[in-house]
Amino acid sequence: MSKAPVHVTVTGAAGQIGYAILFRIASGQLLGPDQPVVLRLLEIEPAMKALDGVVMELEDCAFPLLAGVEPTADLKRAFDGTSWALLVGSIPRKAGMERGDLLNVNGGIFKPQGQAINAHAASDIRILVIGNPCNTNCLITRSNASDVPADRWFAMTRLDQNRAQSQLARKAGAPVSEVTNVTIWGNHSATQYPDFANAQISGKPAPEVIGDADWLRGPFIEIVQKRGAAIIEARGLSSAASAANAAIDSVNSVWRETPKGQWSSLAVCSSGQYGTPEGLQYGFPVVADGSGGWSVVEGLEHDDFAQEKLRVTTEELVSERDEVKALGLI
Ligand code: NAD
Ligand code: LMR
């Protein structure tokens, strides 16, 4: 007997990331090859015509797992009975901007969405925030949905993890599948700390395999921190296919059991792990148990260099939190 469909909401569904992710969700890559889905697609009124075109294309794929599509500009209809909400809809930055510069522009989008999730989503709702600055937008949304437990909220640091894995693999001359245990600590911003020290290549410490501490401490970190800006500079648009791919990876890393001894990067609500202030949406190493539960991996070590990186990214998240507090968003 086939499973009951799961409702998945995607906001900003007519945008670039929307176009790169919807077809993958409908084909079973988000929730598994035997899980039917209903797509609830939220857009703003001016984008509804473009969204109609996307809906036609979804229909034209005749995906066996796609049990329904609901395009809407109404928050209640978008989140009604939904079990996964992928919050993409917001303005991307342009060349020369930092992601934090978007807080004023995008922050206001997430307060009403939090309220709508609180009022209308299914009791098993889980939320992944992709729209930037995603950690603090997640904090805003979560703060406006007090009935939804804190462990249901995720912001996306997986794209940074994938970027870091790819850079380490290339430098080591190893297949990317051999690079594991990469953590992106803190904010999805230019202050993030891509943790090479605890990463592994073929089960060995990455620094030992790579043997170039200067590269790891310098160019490696900088490439990962600034990759989003490099893509905007080259494409004139922000990353979309790789962002959609990372969103699929993120959701899979929540509902699938994490391979033994490994972890993946997600920004989750801090309960003080590694000395971070409680309540920040903070990039940590996370393991999932395969039945919806997850935990932050504790006990990883940070030398003075890493501690200083953590201090800087934590400070940035604290200042973003204070900014949205002053704006009345949390
Ligand atoms: P885009 O401009 O192509 O699409 C955004 C869509 O959101 C548009 O169609 C727009 O109409 C819609 N939108 C705007 N306000 C909305 C609202 N209030 N409700 C619903 N929809 C709304 O942008 P994109 O390239 O798809 O990027 C979307 C966001 O994702 C940006 O903020 C970008 O910076 C961010 N992003 C994050 C990551 C990450 O790793 N966390 C990676 C890439 C992009
Ligand atoms: C990215 O990392 O590619 C996105 O967050 C887009 C951006 O503004 O960098």
mmCIF file of C-alpha atoms and ligand atoms in Angstrom, residues 12 14-17 42-44 47 88-92 106 109 113 130-132 134 156 159 188 238-239 243, ligand 1:
data_model
loop_
_atom_site.group_PDB
_atom_site.id
_atom_site.type_symbol
_atom_site.label_atom_id
_atom_site.label_comp_id
_atom_site.label_asym_id
_atom_site.label_seq_id
_atom_site.Cartn_x
_atom_site.Cartn_y
_atom_site.Cartn_z
ATOM 1 C CA GLY A 12 9.872 31.762 -3.139
ATOM 2 C CA ALA A 14 9.134 30.866 -8.634
ATOM 3 C CA GLY A 15 12.714 31.943 -7.932
ATOM 4 C CA GLN A 16 16.030 30.435 -8.962
ATOM 5 C CA ILE A 17 16.362 27.990 -6.087
ATOM 6 C CA LEU A 42 4.219 30.240 -1.724
ATOM 7 C CA GLU A 43 4.988 33.325 -3.780
ATOM 8 C CA ILE A 44 4.205 37.024 -3.704
ATOM 9 C CA ALA A 47 5.403 36.265 -9.172
ATOM 10 C CA VAL A 88 13.645 30.144 0.450
ATOM 11 C CA GLY A 89 11.599 33.211 -0.529
ATOM 12 C CA SER A 90 13.550 36.429 0.058
ATOM 13 C CA ILE A 91 15.904 38.745 -1.797
ATOM 14 C CA PRO A 92 19.412 37.471 -2.653
ATOM 15 C CA ASN A 106 14.426 40.097 4.400
ATOM 16 C CA ILE A 109 9.351 38.299 5.650
ATOM 17 C CA GLN A 113 5.750 33.190 8.224
ATOM 18 C CA ILE A 130 17.586 28.966 3.253
ATOM 19 C CA GLY A 131 16.792 32.673 2.614
ATOM 20 C CA ASN A 132 19.624 34.898 3.833
ATOM 21 C CA CYS A 134 19.537 32.219 7.046
ATOM 22 C CA MET A 156 21.355 25.841 6.028
ATOM 23 C CA LEU A 159 26.226 24.281 1.111
ATOM 24 C CA HIS A 188 26.388 31.054 7.103
ATOM 25 C CA SER A 238 23.661 33.844 -6.445
ATOM 26 C CA SER A 239 24.147 30.091 -6.287
ATOM 27 C CA ALA A 243 21.919 25.659 -2.926
HETATM 28 P P1 NAD B 1 15.331 34.635 -6.338
HETATM 29 O O1 NAD B 1 15.269 36.129 -6.315
HETATM 30 O O2 NAD B 1 15.616 33.957 -7.623
HETATM 31 O O3 NAD B 1 13.976 34.030 -5.784
HETATM 32 C C1 NAD B 1 13.420 34.467 -4.595
HETATM 33 C C2 NAD B 1 11.916 34.325 -4.733
HETATM 34 O O4 NAD B 1 11.341 34.675 -3.491
HETATM 35 C C3 NAD B 1 11.298 35.273 -5.785
HETATM 36 O O5 NAD B 1 10.562 34.521 -6.732
HETATM 37 C C4 NAD B 1 10.430 36.210 -4.973
HETATM 38 O O6 NAD B 1 9.239 36.585 -5.651
HETATM 39 C C5 NAD B 1 10.119 35.339 -3.758
HETATM 40 N N1 NAD B 1 9.725 36.094 -2.575
HETATM 41 C C6 NAD B 1 10.120 37.331 -2.169
HETATM 42 N N2 NAD B 1 9.470 37.691 -1.050
HETATM 43 C C7 NAD B 1 8.664 36.653 -0.718
HETATM 44 C C8 NAD B 1 7.732 36.421 0.331
HETATM 45 N N3 NAD B 1 7.514 37.338 1.266
HETATM 46 N N4 NAD B 1 7.081 35.244 0.341
HETATM 47 C C9 NAD B 1 7.286 34.312 -0.609
HETATM 48 N N5 NAD B 1 8.131 34.483 -1.643
HETATM 49 C C10 NAD B 1 8.814 35.634 -1.691
HETATM 50 O O7 NAD B 1 16.384 34.222 -5.218
HETATM 51 P P2 NAD B 1 17.099 32.802 -5.036
HETATM 52 O O8 NAD B 1 18.347 32.799 -5.824
HETATM 53 O O9 NAD B 1 16.116 31.705 -5.199
HETATM 54 O O10 NAD B 1 17.574 32.921 -3.493
HETATM 55 C C11 NAD B 1 16.615 32.954 -2.459
HETATM 56 C C12 NAD B 1 17.303 33.196 -1.124
HETATM 57 O O11 NAD B 1 18.162 32.108 -0.804
HETATM 58 C C13 NAD B 1 18.182 34.452 -1.073
HETATM 59 O O12 NAD B 1 18.003 35.100 0.164
HETATM 60 C C14 NAD B 1 19.582 33.864 -1.167
HETATM 61 O O13 NAD B 1 20.543 34.732 -0.620
HETATM 62 C C15 NAD B 1 19.412 32.628 -0.353
HETATM 63 N N6 NAD B 1 20.436 31.588 -0.522
HETATM 64 C C16 NAD B 1 20.852 30.938 0.604
HETATM 65 C C17 NAD B 1 21.816 29.944 0.505
HETATM 66 C C18 NAD B 1 22.302 29.225 1.733
HETATM 67 O O14 NAD B 1 23.267 28.479 1.628
HETATM 68 N N7 NAD B 1 21.700 29.374 2.895
HETATM 69 C C19 NAD B 1 22.335 29.604 -0.739
HETATM 70 C C20 NAD B 1 21.883 30.284 -1.869
HETATM 71 C C21 NAD B 1 20.932 31.286 -1.748
#
